[in-house]
Coordinates of C-alpha atoms in Angstrom, one line a residue:
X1 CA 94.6 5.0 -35.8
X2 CA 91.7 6.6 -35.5
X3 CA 89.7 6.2 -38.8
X4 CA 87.0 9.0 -38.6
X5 CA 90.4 11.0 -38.7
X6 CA 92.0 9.2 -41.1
X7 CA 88.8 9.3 -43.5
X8 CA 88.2 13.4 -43.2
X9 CA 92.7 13.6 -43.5
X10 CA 92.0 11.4 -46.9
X11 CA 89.2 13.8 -47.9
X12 CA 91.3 17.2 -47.3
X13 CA 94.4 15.3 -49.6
X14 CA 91.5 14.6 -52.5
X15 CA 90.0 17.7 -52.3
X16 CA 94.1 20.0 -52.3
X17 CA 95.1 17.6 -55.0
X18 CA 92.1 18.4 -57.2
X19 CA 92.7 21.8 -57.2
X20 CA 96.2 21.9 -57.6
X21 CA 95.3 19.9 -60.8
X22 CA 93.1 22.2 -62.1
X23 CA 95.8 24.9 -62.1
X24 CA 97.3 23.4 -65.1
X25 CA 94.5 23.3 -67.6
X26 CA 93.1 27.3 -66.3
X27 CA 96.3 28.3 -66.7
X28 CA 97.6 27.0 -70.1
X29 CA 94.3 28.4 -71.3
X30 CA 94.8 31.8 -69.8
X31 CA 98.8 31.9 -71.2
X32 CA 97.4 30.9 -74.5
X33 CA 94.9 33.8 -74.8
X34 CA 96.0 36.0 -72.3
X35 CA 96.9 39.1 -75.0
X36 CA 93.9 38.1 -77.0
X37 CA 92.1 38.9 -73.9
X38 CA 93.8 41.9 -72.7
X39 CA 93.2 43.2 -75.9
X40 CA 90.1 42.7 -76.6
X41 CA 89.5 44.5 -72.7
X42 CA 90.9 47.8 -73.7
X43 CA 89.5 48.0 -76.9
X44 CA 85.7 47.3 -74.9
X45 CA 87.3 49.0 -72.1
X46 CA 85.8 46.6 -69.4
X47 CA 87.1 44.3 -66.8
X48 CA 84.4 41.7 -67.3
X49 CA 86.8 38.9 -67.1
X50 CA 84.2 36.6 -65.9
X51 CA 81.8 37.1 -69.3
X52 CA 85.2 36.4 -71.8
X53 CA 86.2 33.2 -69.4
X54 CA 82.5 32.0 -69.4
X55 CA 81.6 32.6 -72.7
X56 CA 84.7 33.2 -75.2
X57 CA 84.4 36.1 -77.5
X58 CA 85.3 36.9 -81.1
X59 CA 85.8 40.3 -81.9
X60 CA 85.8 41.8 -85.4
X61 CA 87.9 45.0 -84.6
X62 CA 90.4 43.6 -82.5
X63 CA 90.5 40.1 -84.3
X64 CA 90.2 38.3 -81.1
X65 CA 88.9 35.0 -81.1
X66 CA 88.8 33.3 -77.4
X67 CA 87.2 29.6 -76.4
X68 CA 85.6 29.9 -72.8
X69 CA 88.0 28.7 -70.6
X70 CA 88.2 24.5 -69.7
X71 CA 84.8 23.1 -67.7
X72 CA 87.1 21.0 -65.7
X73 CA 87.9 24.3 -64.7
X74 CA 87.5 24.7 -60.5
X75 CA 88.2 28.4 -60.6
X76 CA 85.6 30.8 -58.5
X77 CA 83.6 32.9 -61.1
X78 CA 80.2 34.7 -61.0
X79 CA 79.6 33.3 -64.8
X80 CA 79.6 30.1 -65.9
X81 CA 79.7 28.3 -69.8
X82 CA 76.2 27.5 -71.1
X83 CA 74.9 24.3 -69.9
X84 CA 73.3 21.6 -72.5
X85 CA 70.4 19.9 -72.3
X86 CA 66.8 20.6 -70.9
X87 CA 66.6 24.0 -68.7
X88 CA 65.3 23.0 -66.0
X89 CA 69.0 20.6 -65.8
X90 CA 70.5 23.3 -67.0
X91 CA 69.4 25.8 -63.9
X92 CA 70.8 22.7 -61.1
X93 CA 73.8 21.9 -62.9
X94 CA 74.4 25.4 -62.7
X95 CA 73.8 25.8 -59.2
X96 CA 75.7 22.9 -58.5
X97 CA 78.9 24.3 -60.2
X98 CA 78.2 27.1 -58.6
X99 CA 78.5 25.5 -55.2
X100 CA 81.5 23.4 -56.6
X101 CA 83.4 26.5 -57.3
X102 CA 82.5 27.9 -54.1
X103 CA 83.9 25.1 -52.0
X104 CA 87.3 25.1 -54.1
X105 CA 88.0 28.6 -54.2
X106 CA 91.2 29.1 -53.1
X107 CA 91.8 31.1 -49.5
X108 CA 88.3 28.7 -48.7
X109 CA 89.3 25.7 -49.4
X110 CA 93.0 26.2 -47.7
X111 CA 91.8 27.8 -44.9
X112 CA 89.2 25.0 -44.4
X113 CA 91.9 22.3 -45.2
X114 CA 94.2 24.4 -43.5
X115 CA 92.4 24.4 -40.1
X116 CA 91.4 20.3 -40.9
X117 CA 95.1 19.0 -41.0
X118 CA 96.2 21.1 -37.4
X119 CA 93.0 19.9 -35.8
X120 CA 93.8 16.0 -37.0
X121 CA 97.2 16.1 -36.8
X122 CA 97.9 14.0 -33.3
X123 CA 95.7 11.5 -34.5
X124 CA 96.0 11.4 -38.6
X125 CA 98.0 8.8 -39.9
X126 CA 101.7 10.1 -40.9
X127 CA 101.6 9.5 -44.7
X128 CA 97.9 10.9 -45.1
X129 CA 99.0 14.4 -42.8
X130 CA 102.3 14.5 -44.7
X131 CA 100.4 14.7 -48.2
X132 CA 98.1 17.0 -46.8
X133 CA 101.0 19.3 -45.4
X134 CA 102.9 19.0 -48.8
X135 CA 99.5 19.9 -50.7
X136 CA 99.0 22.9 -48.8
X137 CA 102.8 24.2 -49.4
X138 CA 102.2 23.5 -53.5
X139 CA 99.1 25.0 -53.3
X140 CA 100.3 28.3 -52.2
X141 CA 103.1 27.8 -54.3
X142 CA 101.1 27.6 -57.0
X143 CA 98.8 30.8 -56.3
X144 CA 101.8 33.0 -56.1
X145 CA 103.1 31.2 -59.6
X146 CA 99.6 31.3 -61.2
X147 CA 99.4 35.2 -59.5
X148 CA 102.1 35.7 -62.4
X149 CA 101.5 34.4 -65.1
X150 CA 97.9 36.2 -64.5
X151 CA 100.0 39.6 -64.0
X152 CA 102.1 38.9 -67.2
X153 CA 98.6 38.1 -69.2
X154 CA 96.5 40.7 -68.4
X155 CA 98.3 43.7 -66.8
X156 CA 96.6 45.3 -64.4
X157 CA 93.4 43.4 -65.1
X158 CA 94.3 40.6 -63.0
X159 CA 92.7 41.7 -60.0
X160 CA 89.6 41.0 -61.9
X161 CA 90.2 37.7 -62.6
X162 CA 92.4 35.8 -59.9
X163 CA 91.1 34.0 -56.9
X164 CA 92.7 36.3 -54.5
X165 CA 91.2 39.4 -56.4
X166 CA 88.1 38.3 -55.3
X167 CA 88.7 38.0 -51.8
X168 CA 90.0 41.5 -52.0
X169 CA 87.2 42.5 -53.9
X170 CA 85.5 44.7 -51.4
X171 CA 88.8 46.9 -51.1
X172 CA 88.8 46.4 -54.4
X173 CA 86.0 48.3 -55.6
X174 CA 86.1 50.8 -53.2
X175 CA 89.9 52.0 -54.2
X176 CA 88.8 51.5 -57.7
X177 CA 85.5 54.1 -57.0
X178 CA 88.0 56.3 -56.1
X179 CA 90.9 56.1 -58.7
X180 CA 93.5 54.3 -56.9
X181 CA 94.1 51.2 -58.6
X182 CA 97.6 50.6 -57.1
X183 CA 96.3 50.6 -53.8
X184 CA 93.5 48.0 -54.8
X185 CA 96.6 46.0 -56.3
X186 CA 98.2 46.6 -52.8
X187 CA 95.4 45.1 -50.9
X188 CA 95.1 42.1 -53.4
X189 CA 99.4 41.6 -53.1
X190 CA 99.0 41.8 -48.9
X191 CA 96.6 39.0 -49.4
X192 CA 99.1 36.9 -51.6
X193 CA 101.5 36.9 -49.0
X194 CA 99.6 36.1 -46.2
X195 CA 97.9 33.3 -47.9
X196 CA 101.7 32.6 -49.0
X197 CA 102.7 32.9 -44.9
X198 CA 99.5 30.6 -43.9
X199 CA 100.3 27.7 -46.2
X200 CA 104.2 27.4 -45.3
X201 CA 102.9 27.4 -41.2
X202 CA 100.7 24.8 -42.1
X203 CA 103.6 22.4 -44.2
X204 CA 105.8 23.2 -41.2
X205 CA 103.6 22.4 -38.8
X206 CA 102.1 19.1 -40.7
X207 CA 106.3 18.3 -41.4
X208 CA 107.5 18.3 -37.8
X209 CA 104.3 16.5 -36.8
X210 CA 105.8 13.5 -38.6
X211 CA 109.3 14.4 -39.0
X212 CA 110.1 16.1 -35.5
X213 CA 114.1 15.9 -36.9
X214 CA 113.8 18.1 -39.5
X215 CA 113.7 20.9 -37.3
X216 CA 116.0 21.9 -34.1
X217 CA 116.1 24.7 -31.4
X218 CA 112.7 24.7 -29.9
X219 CA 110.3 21.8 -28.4
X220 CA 106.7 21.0 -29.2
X221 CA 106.1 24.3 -30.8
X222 CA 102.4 25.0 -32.0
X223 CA 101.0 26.1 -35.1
X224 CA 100.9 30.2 -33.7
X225 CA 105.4 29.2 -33.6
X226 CA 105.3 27.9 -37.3
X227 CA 103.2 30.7 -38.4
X228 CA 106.0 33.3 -36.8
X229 CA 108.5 30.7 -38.2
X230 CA 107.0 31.3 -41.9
X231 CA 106.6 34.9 -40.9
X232 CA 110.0 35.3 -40.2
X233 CA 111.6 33.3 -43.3
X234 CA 109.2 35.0 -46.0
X235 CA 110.0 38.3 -44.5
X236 CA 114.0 37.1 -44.9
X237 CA 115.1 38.4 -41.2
X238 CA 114.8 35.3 -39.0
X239 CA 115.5 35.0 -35.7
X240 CA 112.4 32.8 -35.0
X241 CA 114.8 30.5 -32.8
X242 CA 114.2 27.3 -35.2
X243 CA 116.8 25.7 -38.0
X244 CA 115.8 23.7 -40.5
X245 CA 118.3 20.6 -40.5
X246 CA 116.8 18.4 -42.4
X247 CA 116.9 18.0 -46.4
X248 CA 112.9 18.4 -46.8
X249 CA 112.8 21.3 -44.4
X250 CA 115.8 22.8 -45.9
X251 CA 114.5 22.5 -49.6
X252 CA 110.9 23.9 -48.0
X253 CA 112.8 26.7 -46.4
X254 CA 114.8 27.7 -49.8
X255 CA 111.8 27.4 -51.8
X256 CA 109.6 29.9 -49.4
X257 CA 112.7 32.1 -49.1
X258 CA 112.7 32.2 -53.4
X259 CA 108.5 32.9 -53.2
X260 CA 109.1 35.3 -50.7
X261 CA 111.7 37.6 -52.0
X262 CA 109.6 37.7 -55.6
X263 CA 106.4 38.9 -53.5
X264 CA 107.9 41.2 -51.3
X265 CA 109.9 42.8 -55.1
X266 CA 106.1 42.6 -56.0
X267 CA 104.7 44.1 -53.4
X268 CA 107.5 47.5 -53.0
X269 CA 106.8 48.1 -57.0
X270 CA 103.5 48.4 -56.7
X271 CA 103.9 50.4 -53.8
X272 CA 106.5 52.8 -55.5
X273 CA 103.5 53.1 -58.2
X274 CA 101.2 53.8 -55.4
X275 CA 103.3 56.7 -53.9
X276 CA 103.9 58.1 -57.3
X277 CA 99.8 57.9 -58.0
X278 CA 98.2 61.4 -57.5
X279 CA 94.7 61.6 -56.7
X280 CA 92.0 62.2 -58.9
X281 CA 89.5 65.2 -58.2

């Protein structure tokens, strides 16, 4: 075993299970006060997401009254609660959660875990690059899960406010600028399903690096096979050559084949809505 492996393996499994953690508490908050906030939005008619989140808000007209969102919170944000204490411990805790955030937003942190657990995984111990692998699969899991509850909060404001809205945000902005929000939601949906696509590869691969029975119909394939393997069985057509026929496999298969289906429904709708769209002059 090699142990400088096995001690940067144990790190990536710390670091996936801490933020598939923090999905419960941000997301109880954001079911809880999800109309209160999509209210409140469209009677200031803003989508500064980050200011409510950071800071709460109670609102006289629209009788909103919304406690900033958990600090064991690990979700990117340009806005941050108050700190307490001196300000000059204020400014570096601030710029330390800052950092934190940073490091644990969500296509970051998988594609740096991601690209951690292929690298280690002839010479990671089995149990350690099995956790990791199942991490990575619940963690896309739960993006695409979190994804809706965020849609069913806050309508068409959740661009603003999930992880993967941000790393659209460029696209974002510049579909907004022009009137097009269905094509900025699009974008942002595109990137759900290949973060979706990248985090099934990577529990395939990590899966028959430890369980080489699960699978049948091809030998020794890499991770570019696994990621045309997920490809194929989010897209629903197959024909990638390999079977799960094991029960974990099978059950990872059904569950990406459920995921799938919803995103790709997802995905069409809002494309119907973008063909339907007429352009602004």
């Amino acid at each position: 075993m090699n142990p400088l492996a096995a001690g940067l393996v144990t790190a990536v499994d710390l670091a996936l299970l801490m933020k598939a953690a923090a999905f419960i508490p941000d997301n109880v908050w954001l079911w809880r006060n999800g109309p209160g906030i999509l209210t409140h939005l469209r009677h200031e008619q803003t989508p500064d997401v980050d200011r409510v989140e950071a800071l709460g808000v109670r609102c006289d007209f629209c009788k909103a009254d919304i406690r900033p969102r958990p600090r064991t919170s690990l979700r990117y944000s340009r806005r941050h609660p108050p700190n307490r204490g001196p300000a000059s411990t204020g400014v570096l805790r601030g710029r330390l959660r800052g950092v934190v955030n940073l490091v644990f937003w969500t296509p970051l942190l998988i594609a740096g875990c991601g690209t951690c657990l292929i690298l280690l995984s002839p010479a990671a111990p089995a149990p350690l690059l099995g956790l990791g692998a199942a991490e990575i699969g619940l963690l896309g899991l739960l993006t695409l899960l979190a994804a809706l509850v965020i849609r069913y909060s806050l309508g068409t404001y959740d661009l603003f406010y999930s992880d993967m809205g941000r790393y659209v945000g460029f696209f974002s902005r510049r579909s907004l600028a022009h009137g097009s929000a269905a094509q900025a939601h699009s974008v942002y949906l595109a990137a759900l399903l290949l973060l979706s696509v990248c985090c099934y590869a990577v529990t395939y691969h990590g899966l028959y690096a430890i369980r080489p029975d699960q699978f049948a119909g091809h030998t020794s394939p890499g991770f570019t096979t696994w990621l045309y393997f997920s490809a194929t069985i989010a897209s629903t057509t197959g024909g990638s050559g390999i079977y799960p026929v094991g029960t974990v496999s099978r059950l990872v298969v059904t569950v990406q084949t459920a995921t799938g289906l919803i995103l790709l429904c997802w995905v069409f709708g809002v494309l119907a809505s973008l063909r339907r769209e007429r352009p602004t002059r």
